[in-house]
Coordinates of C-alpha atoms in Angstrom, one line a residue:
X666 CA -38.2 27.5 12.9
X667 CA -40.9 28.0 10.1
X668 CA -38.6 29.8 7.7
X669 CA -35.3 30.1 6.3
X670 CA -32.8 31.7 8.9
X671 CA -29.2 32.7 8.9
X672 CA -26.6 31.7 11.2
X673 CA -23.5 33.9 10.7
X674 CA -23.5 33.5 7.1
X675 CA -25.0 29.9 7.0
X676 CA -28.6 29.8 5.7
X677 CA -30.8 27.1 7.5
X678 CA -33.6 25.8 5.7
X679 CA -35.8 23.9 8.1
X680 CA -38.7 21.5 7.9
X681 CA -42.0 23.3 7.9
X682 CA -43.9 23.3 11.2
X683 CA -46.8 21.7 9.5
X684 CA -44.9 18.9 7.9
X685 CA -46.2 15.3 8.5
X686 CA -45.0 12.2 6.9
X687 CA -46.6 11.5 3.5
X688 CA -49.3 8.7 3.4
X689 CA -47.4 7.4 0.4
X690 CA -44.5 6.5 2.4
X691 CA -44.2 2.9 3.0
X692 CA -44.0 1.3 6.5
X693 CA -41.6 -1.2 7.8
X694 CA -43.0 -4.0 10.1
X695 CA -39.9 -5.9 11.0
X696 CA -39.9 -5.1 14.7
X697 CA -43.0 -6.5 16.5
X698 CA -42.2 -4.6 19.7
X699 CA -42.2 -1.3 18.0
X700 CA -44.4 0.9 15.8
X701 CA -43.7 0.3 12.2
X702 CA -41.1 2.7 10.8
X703 CA -40.8 4.4 7.4
X704 CA -38.8 3.4 4.5
X705 CA -37.5 6.9 4.5
X706 CA -34.7 9.2 6.0
X707 CA -34.4 12.8 6.9
X708 CA -31.3 14.1 5.0
X709 CA -29.3 17.1 6.1
X710 CA -27.7 18.5 2.8
X711 CA -25.1 21.2 2.7
X712 CA -24.8 23.5 -0.4
X713 CA -21.4 25.0 -0.3
X714 CA -22.0 27.5 -3.3
X715 CA -25.2 28.9 -1.5
X716 CA -23.7 28.3 1.9
X717 CA -26.9 26.4 2.9
X718 CA -28.0 23.6 5.1
X719 CA -31.4 22.2 4.5
X720 CA -33.7 19.5 6.0
X721 CA -34.9 17.1 3.2
X722 CA -37.3 14.3 4.2
X723 CA -37.0 11.5 1.4
X724 CA -38.6 8.0 1.0
X725 CA -35.9 5.3 0.1
X726 CA -37.4 5.0 -3.4
X727 CA -37.2 8.7 -4.3
X728 CA -35.3 9.5 -7.5
X729 CA -35.0 13.2 -6.2
X730 CA -31.4 14.6 -6.7
X731 CA -30.6 15.5 -3.0
X732 CA -27.0 15.8 -3.5
X733 CA -24.2 13.4 -3.2
X734 CA -23.4 11.0 -0.3
X735 CA -19.7 11.5 0.5
X736 CA -18.1 8.1 1.3
X737 CA -15.2 8.0 3.5
X738 CA -12.6 7.3 0.7
X739 CA -14.1 10.0 -1.6
X740 CA -14.0 12.5 1.3
X741 CA -10.3 11.8 1.5
X742 CA -9.4 11.9 -2.2
X743 CA -12.2 13.4 -4.3
X744 CA -13.3 17.1 -4.6
X745 CA -15.7 18.3 -2.3
X746 CA -19.2 18.1 -4.1
X747 CA -21.3 21.2 -4.5
X748 CA -24.1 19.7 -2.6
X749 CA -23.6 16.7 -0.1
X750 CA -25.2 14.8 2.5
X751 CA -23.8 16.0 5.9
X752 CA -25.7 13.0 7.6
X753 CA -29.1 11.4 7.8
X754 CA -31.8 10.2 10.3
X755 CA -32.9 6.8 9.5
X756 CA -36.8 6.5 10.2
X757 CA -37.0 2.9 9.5
X758 CA -36.1 2.2 13.1
X759 CA -36.9 5.7 14.6
X760 CA -40.3 6.7 13.3
X761 CA -41.0 8.8 16.3
X762 CA -38.4 11.3 15.2
X763 CA -40.2 12.0 12.0
X764 CA -41.5 15.4 13.2
X765 CA -40.5 19.2 12.5
X766 CA -39.6 19.4 16.2
X767 CA -36.8 16.8 16.1
X768 CA -35.7 17.5 12.6
X769 CA -35.2 21.2 13.2
X770 CA -33.4 20.7 16.5
X771 CA -30.8 18.5 14.7
X772 CA -30.4 21.2 12.1
X773 CA -29.7 23.8 14.8
X774 CA -27.0 21.6 16.5
X775 CA -25.5 20.7 13.1
X776 CA -25.4 24.2 11.9
X777 CA -22.1 25.2 13.5
X778 CA -20.3 22.1 12.2
X779 CA -21.7 22.8 8.6
X780 CA -20.3 26.5 8.9
X781 CA -17.0 25.0 9.9
X782 CA -17.0 23.0 6.7
X783 CA -17.9 25.7 4.4
X784 CA -15.6 28.2 6.0
X785 CA -12.5 25.8 6.1
X786 CA -12.7 24.1 2.7
X787 CA -9.4 24.4 0.7
X788 CA -9.6 25.8 -2.8
X789 CA -8.0 23.9 -5.6
X790 CA -6.0 26.5 -7.5
X791 CA -6.7 26.8 -11.2
X792 CA -10.2 25.0 -10.7
X793 CA -13.6 25.9 -9.2
X794 CA -13.5 23.1 -6.8
X795 CA -12.5 22.6 -3.1
X796 CA -10.6 20.0 -1.2
X797 CA -11.1 18.8 2.5
X798 CA -9.0 20.6 5.3
X799 CA -8.3 19.0 8.6
X800 CA -11.1 21.2 10.2
X801 CA -13.7 20.6 7.4
X802 CA -13.0 16.8 7.5
X803 CA -13.4 16.6 11.3
X804 CA -16.4 18.7 11.4
X805 CA -18.0 16.4 8.7
X806 CA -17.3 13.4 10.7
X807 CA -18.6 14.9 13.9
X808 CA -21.8 16.2 12.2
X809 CA -22.7 12.8 10.7
X810 CA -22.3 11.2 14.2
X811 CA -24.5 14.0 15.7
X812 CA -27.1 13.3 13.1
X813 CA -27.1 9.6 13.2
X814 CA -26.7 9.1 16.9
X815 CA -29.5 11.7 17.9
X816 CA -32.1 9.0 18.4
X817 CA -29.8 7.3 21.1
X818 CA -29.4 10.3 23.4
X819 CA -29.9 9.5 27.1
X820 CA -29.9 5.7 26.4
X821 CA -27.1 2.9 27.0
X822 CA -26.1 3.2 23.1
X823 CA -25.3 7.1 23.6
X824 CA -21.6 7.7 23.1
X825 CA -19.6 10.9 22.1
X826 CA -17.9 11.2 18.9
X827 CA -14.4 9.5 19.0
X828 CA -11.2 10.9 17.3
X829 CA -10.0 7.5 15.8
X830 CA -7.3 9.3 13.8
X831 CA -5.4 12.5 13.8
X832 CA -6.3 14.6 10.7
X833 CA -3.1 16.0 9.0
X834 CA -3.0 18.3 6.0
X835 CA -0.7 17.5 3.1
X836 CA 0.8 21.0 3.2
X837 CA 1.7 20.3 7.0
X838 CA 2.9 16.5 6.2
X839 CA 5.2 17.4 3.4
X840 CA 6.7 20.8 4.9
X841 CA 7.7 18.3 7.8
X842 CA 9.0 15.8 5.4
X843 CA 10.2 17.5 2.2
X844 CA 12.3 14.8 1.3
X845 CA 9.3 12.7 0.2
X846 CA 8.3 15.3 -2.4
X847 CA 9.1 13.9 -6.1
X848 CA 10.2 16.6 -8.6
X849 CA 7.8 15.2 -11.2
X850 CA 4.9 15.9 -9.1
X851 CA 5.2 19.8 -10.2
X852 CA 5.4 18.9 -13.8
X853 CA 2.5 16.5 -14.0
X854 CA -0.7 17.3 -16.1
X855 CA -4.1 16.9 -14.6
X856 CA -4.5 13.2 -15.3
X857 CA -1.3 12.2 -14.1
X858 CA -1.6 14.3 -11.1
X859 CA -4.8 12.4 -10.3
X860 CA -2.8 9.2 -10.4
X861 CA -0.2 10.7 -8.1
X862 CA -3.0 11.7 -5.6
X863 CA -4.2 8.2 -5.4
X864 CA -0.7 6.9 -5.0
X865 CA 0.0 9.3 -2.2
X866 CA -3.3 8.2 -0.2
X867 CA -2.3 4.4 -0.8
X868 CA 0.9 5.0 0.7
X869 CA 0.3 7.7 3.4
X870 CA -3.3 7.6 4.3
X871 CA -4.4 5.9 7.6
X872 CA -0.6 5.0 8.6
X873 CA -0.9 3.3 11.9
X874 CA 1.3 4.7 14.8
X875 CA 3.3 1.7 15.5
X876 CA 6.5 2.2 17.2
X877 CA 8.5 3.3 14.2
X878 CA 5.9 5.8 13.3
X879 CA 5.7 7.6 16.6
X880 CA 8.4 10.1 15.8
X881 CA 6.8 10.8 12.5
X882 CA 3.4 11.4 14.2
X883 CA 4.8 13.6 16.9
X884 CA 6.7 15.7 14.3
X885 CA 3.6 16.4 12.6
X886 CA 1.5 17.6 15.5
X887 CA 1.6 21.2 16.8
X888 CA 1.9 20.4 20.4
X889 CA 4.4 17.7 20.1
X890 CA 2.0 15.3 21.7
X891 CA -0.6 13.1 20.1
X892 CA -4.2 13.6 21.0
X893 CA -6.3 11.2 22.9
X894 CA -9.7 9.8 22.0
X895 CA -12.8 10.0 24.2
X896 CA -11.8 7.0 26.1
X897 CA -8.5 8.5 26.9
X898 CA -6.3 6.3 24.7
X899 CA -3.8 7.9 22.5
X900 CA -4.7 8.3 18.9
X901 CA -2.0 6.4 16.9
X902 CA -3.2 6.7 13.4
X903 CA -3.4 9.7 11.1
X904 CA -5.1 10.4 8.0
X905 CA -4.1 12.7 5.2
X906 CA -6.4 15.2 3.8
X907 CA -6.1 18.1 1.4
X908 CA -3.6 16.3 -0.9
X909 CA -5.4 17.7 -4.2
X910 CA -5.2 21.3 -3.0
X911 CA -1.5 20.8 -1.8
X912 CA -0.4 19.1 -5.3
X913 CA -2.0 22.0 -7.3
X914 CA -0.6 24.7 -5.0
X915 CA 3.0 22.8 -5.4
X916 CA 2.6 23.1 -9.2
X917 CA 1.8 26.7 -8.8
X918 CA 4.6 27.2 -6.5
X919 CA 7.3 25.5 -8.8
X920 CA 6.0 27.4 -11.9
X921 CA 7.2 30.7 -10.5
X922 CA 6.1 33.7 -12.6
X923 CA 4.4 31.5 -15.1
X924 CA 0.9 30.1 -14.9
X925 CA 0.6 26.4 -14.8
X926 CA -1.9 25.0 -17.3
X927 CA -2.6 21.4 -18.2
X928 CA -1.2 20.8 -21.9
X929 CA -4.7 19.6 -23.1
X930 CA -6.4 22.8 -21.9
X931 CA -3.9 25.3 -23.3
X932 CA -5.4 27.5 -26.2
X933 CA -2.5 27.2 -28.6
X934 CA -2.3 23.3 -28.4
X935 CA -4.6 22.7 -31.4
X936 CA -1.9 23.7 -33.8
X937 CA 0.7 21.4 -32.4
X938 CA -1.8 18.4 -32.3
X939 CA -1.8 18.5 -36.3
X940 CA 2.0 17.8 -36.2
X941 CA 1.2 14.5 -34.4
X942 CA 0.1 11.2 -36.3
X943 CA 0.0 7.5 -35.6
X944 CA 3.4 7.1 -37.4
X945 CA 5.0 9.6 -34.9
X946 CA 8.3 8.2 -33.3
X947 CA 9.2 8.7 -29.6
X948 CA 11.9 11.1 -30.7
X949 CA 9.4 13.1 -32.9
X950 CA 6.8 13.3 -29.9
X951 CA 9.6 14.4 -27.6
X952 CA 10.4 17.3 -30.0
X953 CA 6.9 18.3 -30.2
X954 CA 6.5 18.3 -26.4
X955 CA 9.6 20.6 -26.2
X956 CA 8.3 22.8 -28.9
X957 CA 4.9 23.3 -27.3
X958 CA 6.3 23.7 -23.9
X959 CA 8.6 26.8 -25.2
X960 CA 5.8 28.3 -27.1
X961 CA 3.5 28.3 -24.0
X962 CA 6.2 29.8 -21.9
X963 CA 6.6 32.6 -24.4
X964 CA 2.9 33.4 -23.5
X965 CA 3.6 33.1 -19.8
X966 CA 2.2 29.7 -19.3
X967 CA 4.0 26.7 -17.5
X968 CA 2.6 23.9 -19.8
X969 CA 2.2 20.7 -17.7
X970 CA 2.3 17.2 -19.0
X971 CA 3.2 18.1 -22.4
X972 CA 5.0 14.7 -23.2
X973 CA 1.9 12.8 -21.9
X974 CA -0.4 14.8 -23.9
X975 CA 1.9 14.3 -27.1
X976 CA 1.7 10.5 -26.5
X977 CA -2.1 10.6 -25.9
X978 CA -2.6 12.4 -29.3
X979 CA -0.5 9.8 -31.0
X980 CA -2.3 6.9 -29.2
X981 CA -5.7 8.4 -30.2
X982 CA -4.4 8.7 -33.8
X983 CA -3.5 5.1 -33.9
X984 CA -6.6 4.2 -32.2
X985 CA -8.4 5.9 -35.1
X986 CA -6.4 3.7 -37.5
X987 CA -7.3 0.7 -35.9
X988 CA -10.9 1.6 -35.8
X989 CA -10.7 2.3 -39.6
X990 CA -9.0 -1.1 -40.2
X991 CA -11.7 -2.7 -38.1
X992 CA -14.6 -1.1 -40.1
X993 CA -12.9 -2.2 -43.5
X994 CA -12.5 -5.5 -42.1
X995 CA -16.1 -5.9 -41.3
X996 CA -17.1 -4.7 -44.9
X997 CA -14.8 -7.0 -46.7
X998 CA -16.1 -9.8 -44.6
X999 CA -19.6 -9.0 -45.5
X1000 CA -18.7 -8.6 -49.1
X1001 CA -17.0 -11.9 -49.1
X1002 CA -20.0 -13.5 -47.5
X1003 CA -22.1 -12.1 -50.3
X1004 CA -19.4 -13.3 -52.9
X1005 CA -19.3 -16.7 -51.6
X1006 CA -22.0 -18.3 -54.1
X1007 CA -20.4 -16.4 -56.9
X1008 CA -16.8 -17.7 -56.3
X1009 CA -18.3 -21.4 -55.8
X1010 CA -19.8 -21.1 -59.3
X1011 CA -16.6 -19.4 -60.6
X1012 CA -14.6 -22.3 -59.3
X1013 CA -17.1 -24.9 -61.0
X1014 CA -16.7 -23.2 -64.3
X1015 CA -13.0 -23.1 -64.2
X1016 CA -12.9 -26.8 -63.3
X1017 CA -15.4 -27.5 -66.2
X1018 CA -13.1 -25.7 -68.7
X1019 CA -10.1 -27.5 -67.3
X1020 CA -11.5 -30.8 -67.9
X1021 CA -11.8 -30.2 -71.4
X1022 CA -8.1 -30.4 -71.7
X1023 CA -7.7 -27.9 -74.6
X1024 CA -4.2 -26.7 -75.2
X1025 CA -4.9 -23.0 -75.0
X1026 CA -6.4 -23.1 -71.6
X1027 CA -3.3 -22.1 -69.6
X1028 CA -3.3 -21.2 -65.9
X1029 CA -2.4 -17.6 -67.0
X1030 CA -5.3 -17.3 -69.7
X1031 CA -8.0 -18.8 -67.5
X1032 CA -6.8 -16.7 -64.4
X1033 CA -7.2 -13.7 -66.7
X1034 CA -10.6 -14.9 -68.0
X1035 CA -11.9 -15.6 -64.4
X1036 CA -10.1 -12.7 -62.6
X1037 CA -8.1 -15.1 -60.7
X1038 CA -4.4 -15.6 -59.9
X1039 CA -2.5 -18.2 -62.1
X1040 CA -1.7 -20.0 -59.0
X1041 CA -5.3 -20.3 -58.0
X1042 CA -6.1 -21.9 -61.4
X1043 CA -3.0 -24.1 -61.0
X1044 CA -4.4 -25.3 -57.7
X1045 CA -7.7 -26.2 -59.3
X1046 CA -6.0 -28.1 -62.0
X1047 CA -3.9 -30.0 -59.5
X1048 CA -7.0 -31.0 -57.5
X1049 CA -8.7 -32.1 -60.8
X1050 CA -5.6 -34.2 -61.8
X1051 CA -5.6 -35.8 -58.3
X1052 CA -9.3 -36.6 -58.8
X1053 CA -8.7 -38.1 -62.3
X1054 CA -5.9 -40.3 -60.9
X1055 CA -8.0 -41.6 -58.0
X1056 CA -10.7 -42.6 -60.3
X1057 CA -8.6 -44.5 -62.6

């Protein structure tokens, strides 16, 4: 497979037939009974925008951008990266597989799973991003297993991929359990919706199928039966996927004929932001949120998170005031530090004049003369009198 090939609309970019491990790659000598491995990996990278699966050999120390490594948690909650690692072949312990033949065999075998992923991702409405579907999520898991377990084929460590959990898409989940849907989810702005997404995953993601949950699990399967893993054991755990896509779809559905738009991204929001300052009361912010929502609706827009936006603007205005106060405080502190010697000398001069005891030197007159308050002069006078009494 010397050049790029297409497999039903998925382009495969293989390793060149004449590729050999670079001499610059570091070797790993920890295992005395085996040939030293390479501190490197062969990565399989999916590019969803190009519908492409590539083989990329990289040393551990490389700074090359080969795409994102998708953690299990990110795979559940985050948007799908444009380029991500489908899996990797570790050459530290398997240097004998650092050949084009092995690399390209894996590429060919992983291609159907990569195609399943790019074909079954869920679009997130109103954005250019995608979310994981049950099919795509499972294909990612299977592909990762296929690639990483390749060196163990035919050995005692060879085992098939196990479905430890039943993938359920949020659309299916909440259609079966509509009472769980909260009205505010359809009104949330983007930031608040992100918090909602995280909360949903914390509550429902990875729910174990203990006795109280079996009815729930069965209700969400298409067959009315729970699947079994490779060992014949019933899968008693489910993972929720596609929550982001479903939440955005929910907002669109509840908006009716209007187009849902986050308040911070609406074109007409700037004029209303000028009506908010740090002194705005909760009542004023509520009125602004109501006004901006009505104005957007007149343009066919369902404004989302208007009140949160108004509060965010107010908090930013207040943060600006605090920043101004902090900067002024620093300047004054610097000035006072520079003035300290002059103030000390002024106090000494006032003390000297007071020591003369002349009738016309009142607290007010000396305060005016020294640009001090009369109470400050009085404090110096009192201190001088106490000193005189002590000396007597």
